[in-house]
CSV table of C-alpha atoms and ligand atoms in Angstrom, one decimal:
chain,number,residue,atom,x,y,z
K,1,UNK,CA,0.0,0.0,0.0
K,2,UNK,CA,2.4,2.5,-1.1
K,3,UNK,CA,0.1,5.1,-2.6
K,4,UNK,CA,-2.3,4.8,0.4
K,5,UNK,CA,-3.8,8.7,0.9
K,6,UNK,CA,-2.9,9.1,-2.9
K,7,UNK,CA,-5.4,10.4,-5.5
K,8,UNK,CA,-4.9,9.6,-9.3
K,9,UNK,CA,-6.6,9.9,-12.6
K,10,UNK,CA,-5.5,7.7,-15.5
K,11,UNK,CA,-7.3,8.9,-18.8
K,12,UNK,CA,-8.1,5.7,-21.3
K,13,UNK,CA,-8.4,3.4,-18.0
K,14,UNK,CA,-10.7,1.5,-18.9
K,15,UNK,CA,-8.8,-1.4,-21.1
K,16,UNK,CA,-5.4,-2.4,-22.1
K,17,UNK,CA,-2.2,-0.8,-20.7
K,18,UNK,CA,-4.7,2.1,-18.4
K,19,UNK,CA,-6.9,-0.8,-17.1
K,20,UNK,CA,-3.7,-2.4,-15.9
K,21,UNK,CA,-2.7,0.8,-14.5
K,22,UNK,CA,-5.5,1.5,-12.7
K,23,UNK,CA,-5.5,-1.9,-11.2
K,24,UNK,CA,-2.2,-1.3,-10.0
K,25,UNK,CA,-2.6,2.3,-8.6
K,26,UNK,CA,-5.5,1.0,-6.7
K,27,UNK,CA,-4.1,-1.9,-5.5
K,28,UNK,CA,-1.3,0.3,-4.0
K,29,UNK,CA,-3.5,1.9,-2.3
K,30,UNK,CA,-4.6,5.2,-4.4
K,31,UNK,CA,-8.1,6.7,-4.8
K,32,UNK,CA,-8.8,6.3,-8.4
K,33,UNK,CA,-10.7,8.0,-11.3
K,34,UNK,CA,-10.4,7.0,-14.8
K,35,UNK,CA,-12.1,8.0,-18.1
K,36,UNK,CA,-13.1,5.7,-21.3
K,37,UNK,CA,-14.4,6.9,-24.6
K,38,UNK,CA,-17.5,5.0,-25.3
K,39,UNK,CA,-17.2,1.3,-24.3
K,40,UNK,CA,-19.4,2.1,-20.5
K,41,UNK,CA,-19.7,-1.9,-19.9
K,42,UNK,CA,-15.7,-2.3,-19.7
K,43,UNK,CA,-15.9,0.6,-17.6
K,44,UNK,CA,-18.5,-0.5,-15.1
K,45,UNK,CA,-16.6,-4.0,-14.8
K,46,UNK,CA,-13.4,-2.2,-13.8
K,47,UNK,CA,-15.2,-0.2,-11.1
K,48,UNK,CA,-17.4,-3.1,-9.7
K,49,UNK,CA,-14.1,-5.2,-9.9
K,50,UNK,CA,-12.4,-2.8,-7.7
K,51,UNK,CA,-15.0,-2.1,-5.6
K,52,UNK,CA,-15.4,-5.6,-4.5
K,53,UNK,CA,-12.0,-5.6,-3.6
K,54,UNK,CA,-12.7,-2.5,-1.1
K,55,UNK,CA,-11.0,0.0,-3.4
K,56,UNK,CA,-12.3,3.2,-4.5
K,57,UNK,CA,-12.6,3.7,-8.2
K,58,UNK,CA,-14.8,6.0,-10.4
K,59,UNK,CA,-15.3,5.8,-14.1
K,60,UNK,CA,-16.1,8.7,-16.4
K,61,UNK,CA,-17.3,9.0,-20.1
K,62,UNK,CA,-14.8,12.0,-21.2
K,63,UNK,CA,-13.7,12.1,-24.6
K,64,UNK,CA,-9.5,13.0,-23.7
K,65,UNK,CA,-9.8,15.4,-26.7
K,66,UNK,CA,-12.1,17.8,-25.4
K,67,UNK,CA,-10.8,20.2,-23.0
K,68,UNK,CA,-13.7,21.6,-21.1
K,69,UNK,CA,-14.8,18.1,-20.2
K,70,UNK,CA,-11.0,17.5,-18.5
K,71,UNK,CA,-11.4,20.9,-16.9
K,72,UNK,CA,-15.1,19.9,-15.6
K,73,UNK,CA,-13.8,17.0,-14.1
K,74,UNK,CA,-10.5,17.8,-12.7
K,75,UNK,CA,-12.8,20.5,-10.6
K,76,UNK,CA,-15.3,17.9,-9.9
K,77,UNK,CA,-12.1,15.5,-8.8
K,78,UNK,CA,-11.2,18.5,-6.5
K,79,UNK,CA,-14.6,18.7,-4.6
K,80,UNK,CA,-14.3,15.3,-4.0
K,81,UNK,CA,-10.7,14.7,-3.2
K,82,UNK,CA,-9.5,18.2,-2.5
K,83,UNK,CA,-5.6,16.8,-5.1
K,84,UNK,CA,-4.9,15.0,-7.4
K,85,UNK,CA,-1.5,13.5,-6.9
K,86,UNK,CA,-1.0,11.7,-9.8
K,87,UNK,CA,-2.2,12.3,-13.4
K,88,UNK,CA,-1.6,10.2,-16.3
K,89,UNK,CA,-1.9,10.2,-19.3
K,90,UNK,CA,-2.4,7.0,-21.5
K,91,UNK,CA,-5.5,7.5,-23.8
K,92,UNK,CA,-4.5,7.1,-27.4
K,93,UNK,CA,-5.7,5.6,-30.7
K,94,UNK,CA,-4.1,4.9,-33.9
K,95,UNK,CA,-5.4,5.6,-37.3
K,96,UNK,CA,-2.5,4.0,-39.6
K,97,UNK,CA,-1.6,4.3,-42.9
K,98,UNK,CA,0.3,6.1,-45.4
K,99,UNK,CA,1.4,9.6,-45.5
K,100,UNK,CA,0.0,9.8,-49.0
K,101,UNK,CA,-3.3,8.9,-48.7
K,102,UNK,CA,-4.1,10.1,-45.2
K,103,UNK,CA,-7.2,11.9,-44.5
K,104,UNK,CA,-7.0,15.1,-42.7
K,105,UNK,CA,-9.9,13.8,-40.5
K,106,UNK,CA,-7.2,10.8,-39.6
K,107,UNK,CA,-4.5,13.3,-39.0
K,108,UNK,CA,-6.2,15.4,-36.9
K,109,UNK,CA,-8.3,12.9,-34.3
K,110,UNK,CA,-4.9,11.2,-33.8
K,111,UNK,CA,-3.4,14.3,-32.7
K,112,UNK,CA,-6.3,15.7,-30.6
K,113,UNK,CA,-6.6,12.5,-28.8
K,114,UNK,CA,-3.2,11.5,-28.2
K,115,UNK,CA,-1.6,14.6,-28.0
K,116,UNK,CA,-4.0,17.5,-27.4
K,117,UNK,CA,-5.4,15.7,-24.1
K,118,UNK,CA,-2.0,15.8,-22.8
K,119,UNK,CA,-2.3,19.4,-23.1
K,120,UNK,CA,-5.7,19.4,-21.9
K,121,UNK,CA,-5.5,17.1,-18.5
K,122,UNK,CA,-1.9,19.0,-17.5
K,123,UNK,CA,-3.4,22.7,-17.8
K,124,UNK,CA,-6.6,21.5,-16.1
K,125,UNK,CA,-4.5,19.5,-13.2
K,126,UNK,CA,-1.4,22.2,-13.3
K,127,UNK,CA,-3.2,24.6,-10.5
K,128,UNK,CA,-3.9,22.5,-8.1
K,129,UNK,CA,-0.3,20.1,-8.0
K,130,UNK,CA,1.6,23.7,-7.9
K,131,UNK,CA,-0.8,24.8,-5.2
K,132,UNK,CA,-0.2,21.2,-3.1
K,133,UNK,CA,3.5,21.6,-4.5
K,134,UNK,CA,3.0,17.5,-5.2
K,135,UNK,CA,2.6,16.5,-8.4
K,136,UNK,CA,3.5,12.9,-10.5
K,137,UNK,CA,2.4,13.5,-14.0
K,138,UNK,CA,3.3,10.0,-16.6
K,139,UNK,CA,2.7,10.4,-20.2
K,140,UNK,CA,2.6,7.1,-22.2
K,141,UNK,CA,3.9,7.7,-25.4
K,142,UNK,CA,5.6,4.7,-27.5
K,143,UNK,CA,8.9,3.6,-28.9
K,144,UNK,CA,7.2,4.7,-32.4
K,145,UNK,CA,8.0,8.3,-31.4
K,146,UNK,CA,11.2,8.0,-31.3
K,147,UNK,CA,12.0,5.2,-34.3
K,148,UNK,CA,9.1,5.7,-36.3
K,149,UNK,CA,7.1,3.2,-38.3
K,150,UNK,CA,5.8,3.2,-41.8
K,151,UNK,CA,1.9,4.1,-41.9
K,152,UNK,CA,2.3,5.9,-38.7
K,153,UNK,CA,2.9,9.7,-39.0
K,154,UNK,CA,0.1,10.8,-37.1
K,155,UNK,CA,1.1,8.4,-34.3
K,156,UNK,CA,4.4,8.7,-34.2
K,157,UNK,CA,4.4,12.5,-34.1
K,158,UNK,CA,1.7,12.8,-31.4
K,159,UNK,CA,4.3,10.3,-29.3
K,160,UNK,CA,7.9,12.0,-29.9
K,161,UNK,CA,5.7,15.5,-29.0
K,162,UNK,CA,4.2,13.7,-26.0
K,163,UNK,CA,8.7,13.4,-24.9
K,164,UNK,CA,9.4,16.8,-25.7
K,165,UNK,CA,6.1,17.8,-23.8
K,166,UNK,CA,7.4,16.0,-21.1
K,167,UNK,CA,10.8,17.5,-21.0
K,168,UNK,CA,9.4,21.0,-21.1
K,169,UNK,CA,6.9,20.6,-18.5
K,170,UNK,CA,9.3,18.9,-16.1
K,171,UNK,CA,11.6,22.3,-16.2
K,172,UNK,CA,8.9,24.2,-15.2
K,173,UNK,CA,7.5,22.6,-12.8
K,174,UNK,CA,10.3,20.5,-10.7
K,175,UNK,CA,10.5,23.4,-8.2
K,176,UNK,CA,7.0,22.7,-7.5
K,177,UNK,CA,7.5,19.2,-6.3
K,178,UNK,CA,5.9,18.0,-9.6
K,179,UNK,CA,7.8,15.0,-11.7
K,180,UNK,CA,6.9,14.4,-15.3
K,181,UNK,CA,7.8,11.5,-17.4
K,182,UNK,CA,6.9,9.7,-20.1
K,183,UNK,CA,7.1,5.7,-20.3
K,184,UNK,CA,7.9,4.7,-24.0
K,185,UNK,CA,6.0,0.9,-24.7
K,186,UNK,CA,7.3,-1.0,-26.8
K,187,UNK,CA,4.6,-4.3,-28.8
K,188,UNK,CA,2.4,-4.6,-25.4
K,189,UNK,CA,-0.1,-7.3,-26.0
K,190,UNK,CA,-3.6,-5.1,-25.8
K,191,UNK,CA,-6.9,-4.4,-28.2
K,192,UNK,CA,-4.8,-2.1,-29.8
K,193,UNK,CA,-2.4,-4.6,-31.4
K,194,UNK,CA,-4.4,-7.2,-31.8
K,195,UNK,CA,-4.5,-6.9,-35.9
K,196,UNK,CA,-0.4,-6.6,-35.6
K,197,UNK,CA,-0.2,-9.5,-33.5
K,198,UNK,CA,-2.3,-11.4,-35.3
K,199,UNK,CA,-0.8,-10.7,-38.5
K,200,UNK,CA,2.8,-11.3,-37.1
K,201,UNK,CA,2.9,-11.9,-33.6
K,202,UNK,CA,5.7,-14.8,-34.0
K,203,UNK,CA,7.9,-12.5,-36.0
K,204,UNK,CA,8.2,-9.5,-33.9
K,205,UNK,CA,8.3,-12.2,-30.6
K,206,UNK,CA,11.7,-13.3,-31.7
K,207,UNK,CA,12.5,-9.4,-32.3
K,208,UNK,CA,12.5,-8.9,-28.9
K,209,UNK,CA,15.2,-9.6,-26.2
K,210,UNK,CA,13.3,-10.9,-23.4
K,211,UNK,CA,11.5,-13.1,-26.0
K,212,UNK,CA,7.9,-12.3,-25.4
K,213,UNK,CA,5.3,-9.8,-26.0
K,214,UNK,CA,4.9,-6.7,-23.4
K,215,UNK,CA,2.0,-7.5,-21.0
K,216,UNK,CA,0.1,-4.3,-20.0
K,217,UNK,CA,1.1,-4.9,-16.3
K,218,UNK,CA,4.9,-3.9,-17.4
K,219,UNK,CA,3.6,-0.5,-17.9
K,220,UNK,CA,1.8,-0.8,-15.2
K,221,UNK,CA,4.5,-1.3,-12.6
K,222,UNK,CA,6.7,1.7,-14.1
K,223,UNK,CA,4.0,4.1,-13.6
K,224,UNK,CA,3.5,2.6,-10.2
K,225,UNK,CA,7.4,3.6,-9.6
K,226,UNK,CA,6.8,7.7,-11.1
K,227,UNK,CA,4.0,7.5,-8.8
K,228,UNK,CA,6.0,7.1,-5.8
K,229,UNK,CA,8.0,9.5,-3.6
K,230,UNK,CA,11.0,7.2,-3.8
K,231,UNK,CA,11.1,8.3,-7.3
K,232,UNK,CA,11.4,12.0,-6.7
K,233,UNK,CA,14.6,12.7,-7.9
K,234,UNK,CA,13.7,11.2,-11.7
K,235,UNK,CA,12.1,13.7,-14.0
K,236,UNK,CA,11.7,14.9,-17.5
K,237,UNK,CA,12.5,11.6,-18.3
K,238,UNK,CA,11.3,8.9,-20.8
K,239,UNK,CA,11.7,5.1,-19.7
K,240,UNK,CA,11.5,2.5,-22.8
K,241,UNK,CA,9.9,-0.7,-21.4
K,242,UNK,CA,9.8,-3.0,-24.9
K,243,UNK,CA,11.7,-5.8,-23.5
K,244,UNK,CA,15.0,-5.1,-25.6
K,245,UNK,CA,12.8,-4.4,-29.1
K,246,UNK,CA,14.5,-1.5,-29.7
K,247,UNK,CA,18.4,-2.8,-28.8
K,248,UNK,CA,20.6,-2.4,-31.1
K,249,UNK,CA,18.2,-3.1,-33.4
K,250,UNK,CA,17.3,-2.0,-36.9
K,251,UNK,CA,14.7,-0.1,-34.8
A,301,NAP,P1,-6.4,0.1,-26.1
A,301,NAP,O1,-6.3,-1.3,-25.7
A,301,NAP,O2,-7.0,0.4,-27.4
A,301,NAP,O3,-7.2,0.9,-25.0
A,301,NAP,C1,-7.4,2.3,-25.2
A,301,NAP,C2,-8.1,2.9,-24.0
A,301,NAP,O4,-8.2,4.3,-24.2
A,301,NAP,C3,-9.5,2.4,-23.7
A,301,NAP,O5,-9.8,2.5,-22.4
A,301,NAP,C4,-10.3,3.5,-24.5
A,301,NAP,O6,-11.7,3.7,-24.0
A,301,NAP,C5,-9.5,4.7,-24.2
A,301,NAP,N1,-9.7,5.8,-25.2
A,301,NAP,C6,-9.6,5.7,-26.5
A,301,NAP,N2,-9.9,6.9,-27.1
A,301,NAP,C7,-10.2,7.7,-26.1
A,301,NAP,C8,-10.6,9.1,-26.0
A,301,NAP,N3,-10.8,9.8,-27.2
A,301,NAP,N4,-10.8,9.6,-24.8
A,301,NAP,C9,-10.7,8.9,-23.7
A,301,NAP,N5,-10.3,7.6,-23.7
A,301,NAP,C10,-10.1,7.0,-24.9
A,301,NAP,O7,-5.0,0.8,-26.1
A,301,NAP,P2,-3.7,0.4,-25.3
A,301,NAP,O8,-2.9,-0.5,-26.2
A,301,NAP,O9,-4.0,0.0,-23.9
A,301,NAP,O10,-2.9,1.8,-25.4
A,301,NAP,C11,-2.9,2.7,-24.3
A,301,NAP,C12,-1.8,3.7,-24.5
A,301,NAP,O11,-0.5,3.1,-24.7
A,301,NAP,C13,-2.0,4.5,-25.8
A,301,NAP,O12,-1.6,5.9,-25.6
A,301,NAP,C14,-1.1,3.9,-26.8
A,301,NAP,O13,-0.7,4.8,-27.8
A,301,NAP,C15,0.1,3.5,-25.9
A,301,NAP,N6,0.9,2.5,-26.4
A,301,NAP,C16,0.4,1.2,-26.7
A,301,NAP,C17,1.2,0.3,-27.2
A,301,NAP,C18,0.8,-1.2,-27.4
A,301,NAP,O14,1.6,-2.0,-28.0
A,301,NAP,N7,-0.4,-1.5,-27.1
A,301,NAP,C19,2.6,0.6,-27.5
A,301,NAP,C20,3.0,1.8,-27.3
A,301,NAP,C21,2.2,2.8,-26.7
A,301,NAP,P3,-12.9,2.9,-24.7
A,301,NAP,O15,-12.9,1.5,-24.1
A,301,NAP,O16,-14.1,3.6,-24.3
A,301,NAP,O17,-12.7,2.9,-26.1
């Protein structure tokens, strides 16, 4: 219970890598909120799931795009809480394909979502860490940011601007007592990749060192460790956790 008296908010917790971080946040001890996008059933589940095992959760339908919604419910976290400790950041979506024939619409609801809600949750949560000079802010992004894939522009931009938003941020705020980092996947095995793995699961299996697929519980436990005061001193910072994918590697 090492986040006991903690409050978080995970955005996109409600499957994959945020369900897994939620779990883990809660099961640490921390209050936790989460938002989804539309699917309300996997979001219910998660917060009876918790609840039967005496932790507090709440789920809430908040498109991570929109930035009056993450305003509205940072306040309403407030009233409730009176902090929020730790924010992160880990709704994202991909809409893949080539450069070429990419629709604006593509381009642009990539960005908003993966990139533009970063924006939106630290303004919205910015006031009230500085105020409680406490703050643990974790962006996921992805390897992709950094080495790029074919078919993912849109992607890969909003993840390399997700590091560079986390480098800034973590400049201006470290006098504060606020951290920011990002936490870099690498192939984690979720809804998200499901076509990929599918399609070539064997192939990138043997691409990676440690000879499996990530599990969204990896991610889970290095958020967990950002979240903590132990890791105080660690900021501005973005941790790769692919297994060895990106090695040495053609990648
Ligand atoms: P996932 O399995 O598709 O789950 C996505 C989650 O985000 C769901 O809870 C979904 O809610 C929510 N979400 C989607 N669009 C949203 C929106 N507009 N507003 C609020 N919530 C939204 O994805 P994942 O694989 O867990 O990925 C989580 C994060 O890790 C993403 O940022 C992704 O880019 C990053 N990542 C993943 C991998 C990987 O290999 N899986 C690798 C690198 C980075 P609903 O259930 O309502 O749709």
């Amino acid at each position: 219970m090492r986040l006991a008296g903690r409050t978080a908010l995970v955005t996109g917790g409600s499957r994959g890598i945020g369900k897994a971080i939620v779990r883990a946040l809660a099961a640490e001890g921390a209050k936790v909120a989460f938002t989804y996008n539309s699917n309300t059933d996997a979001a219910n589940e998660l917060v009876k799931e918790l609840e039967l095992d005496q932790r507090e959760a709440y789920a809430i339908q908040a498109n991570a795009a929109d930035a009056e919604k993450a305003r509205e419910l940072i306040e309403s976290l407030l009233e409730k809480w009176e902090k929020i400790d730790i924010l992160v950041n880990n709704a994202g979506i991909i809409k893949d394909g080539l450069l070429a024939t990419m629709s604006e619409e593509n381009w642009s609801t990539v960005i908003n979502t993966n990139l533009t809600s970063v924006y939106n949750y630290c303004q919205a949560a910015m006031r009230p860490m500085m105020s409680a000079r406490h703050g643990r802010i974790i962006n996921i992004s992805s390897v992709a940011g950094r080495y790029g894939n074919p078919g993912q522009t849109n992607y890969a931009a909003t993840k390399g601007g997700i590091d560079g938003f986390t480098r800034c941020l973590a400049h201006e705020v470290g006098r504060r007592g606020i951290t920011v980092n990002s936490i870099a996947p690498g192939f984690i095995n979720t809804d998200m990749t499901e076509a990929v793995r599918n399609a070539a699961g064997k192939e990138i299996t043997k691409q990676i060192s440690v000879r499996r697929l990530g599990e969204p519980e990896d991610i889970a436990n290095a958020v967990v460790f950002f979240s903590l005061n132990e890791s105080s001193y660690v900021t501005g910072q973005v941790l790769t956790v692919d297994g060895g994918l990106t090695l040495g590697s053609g990648m």
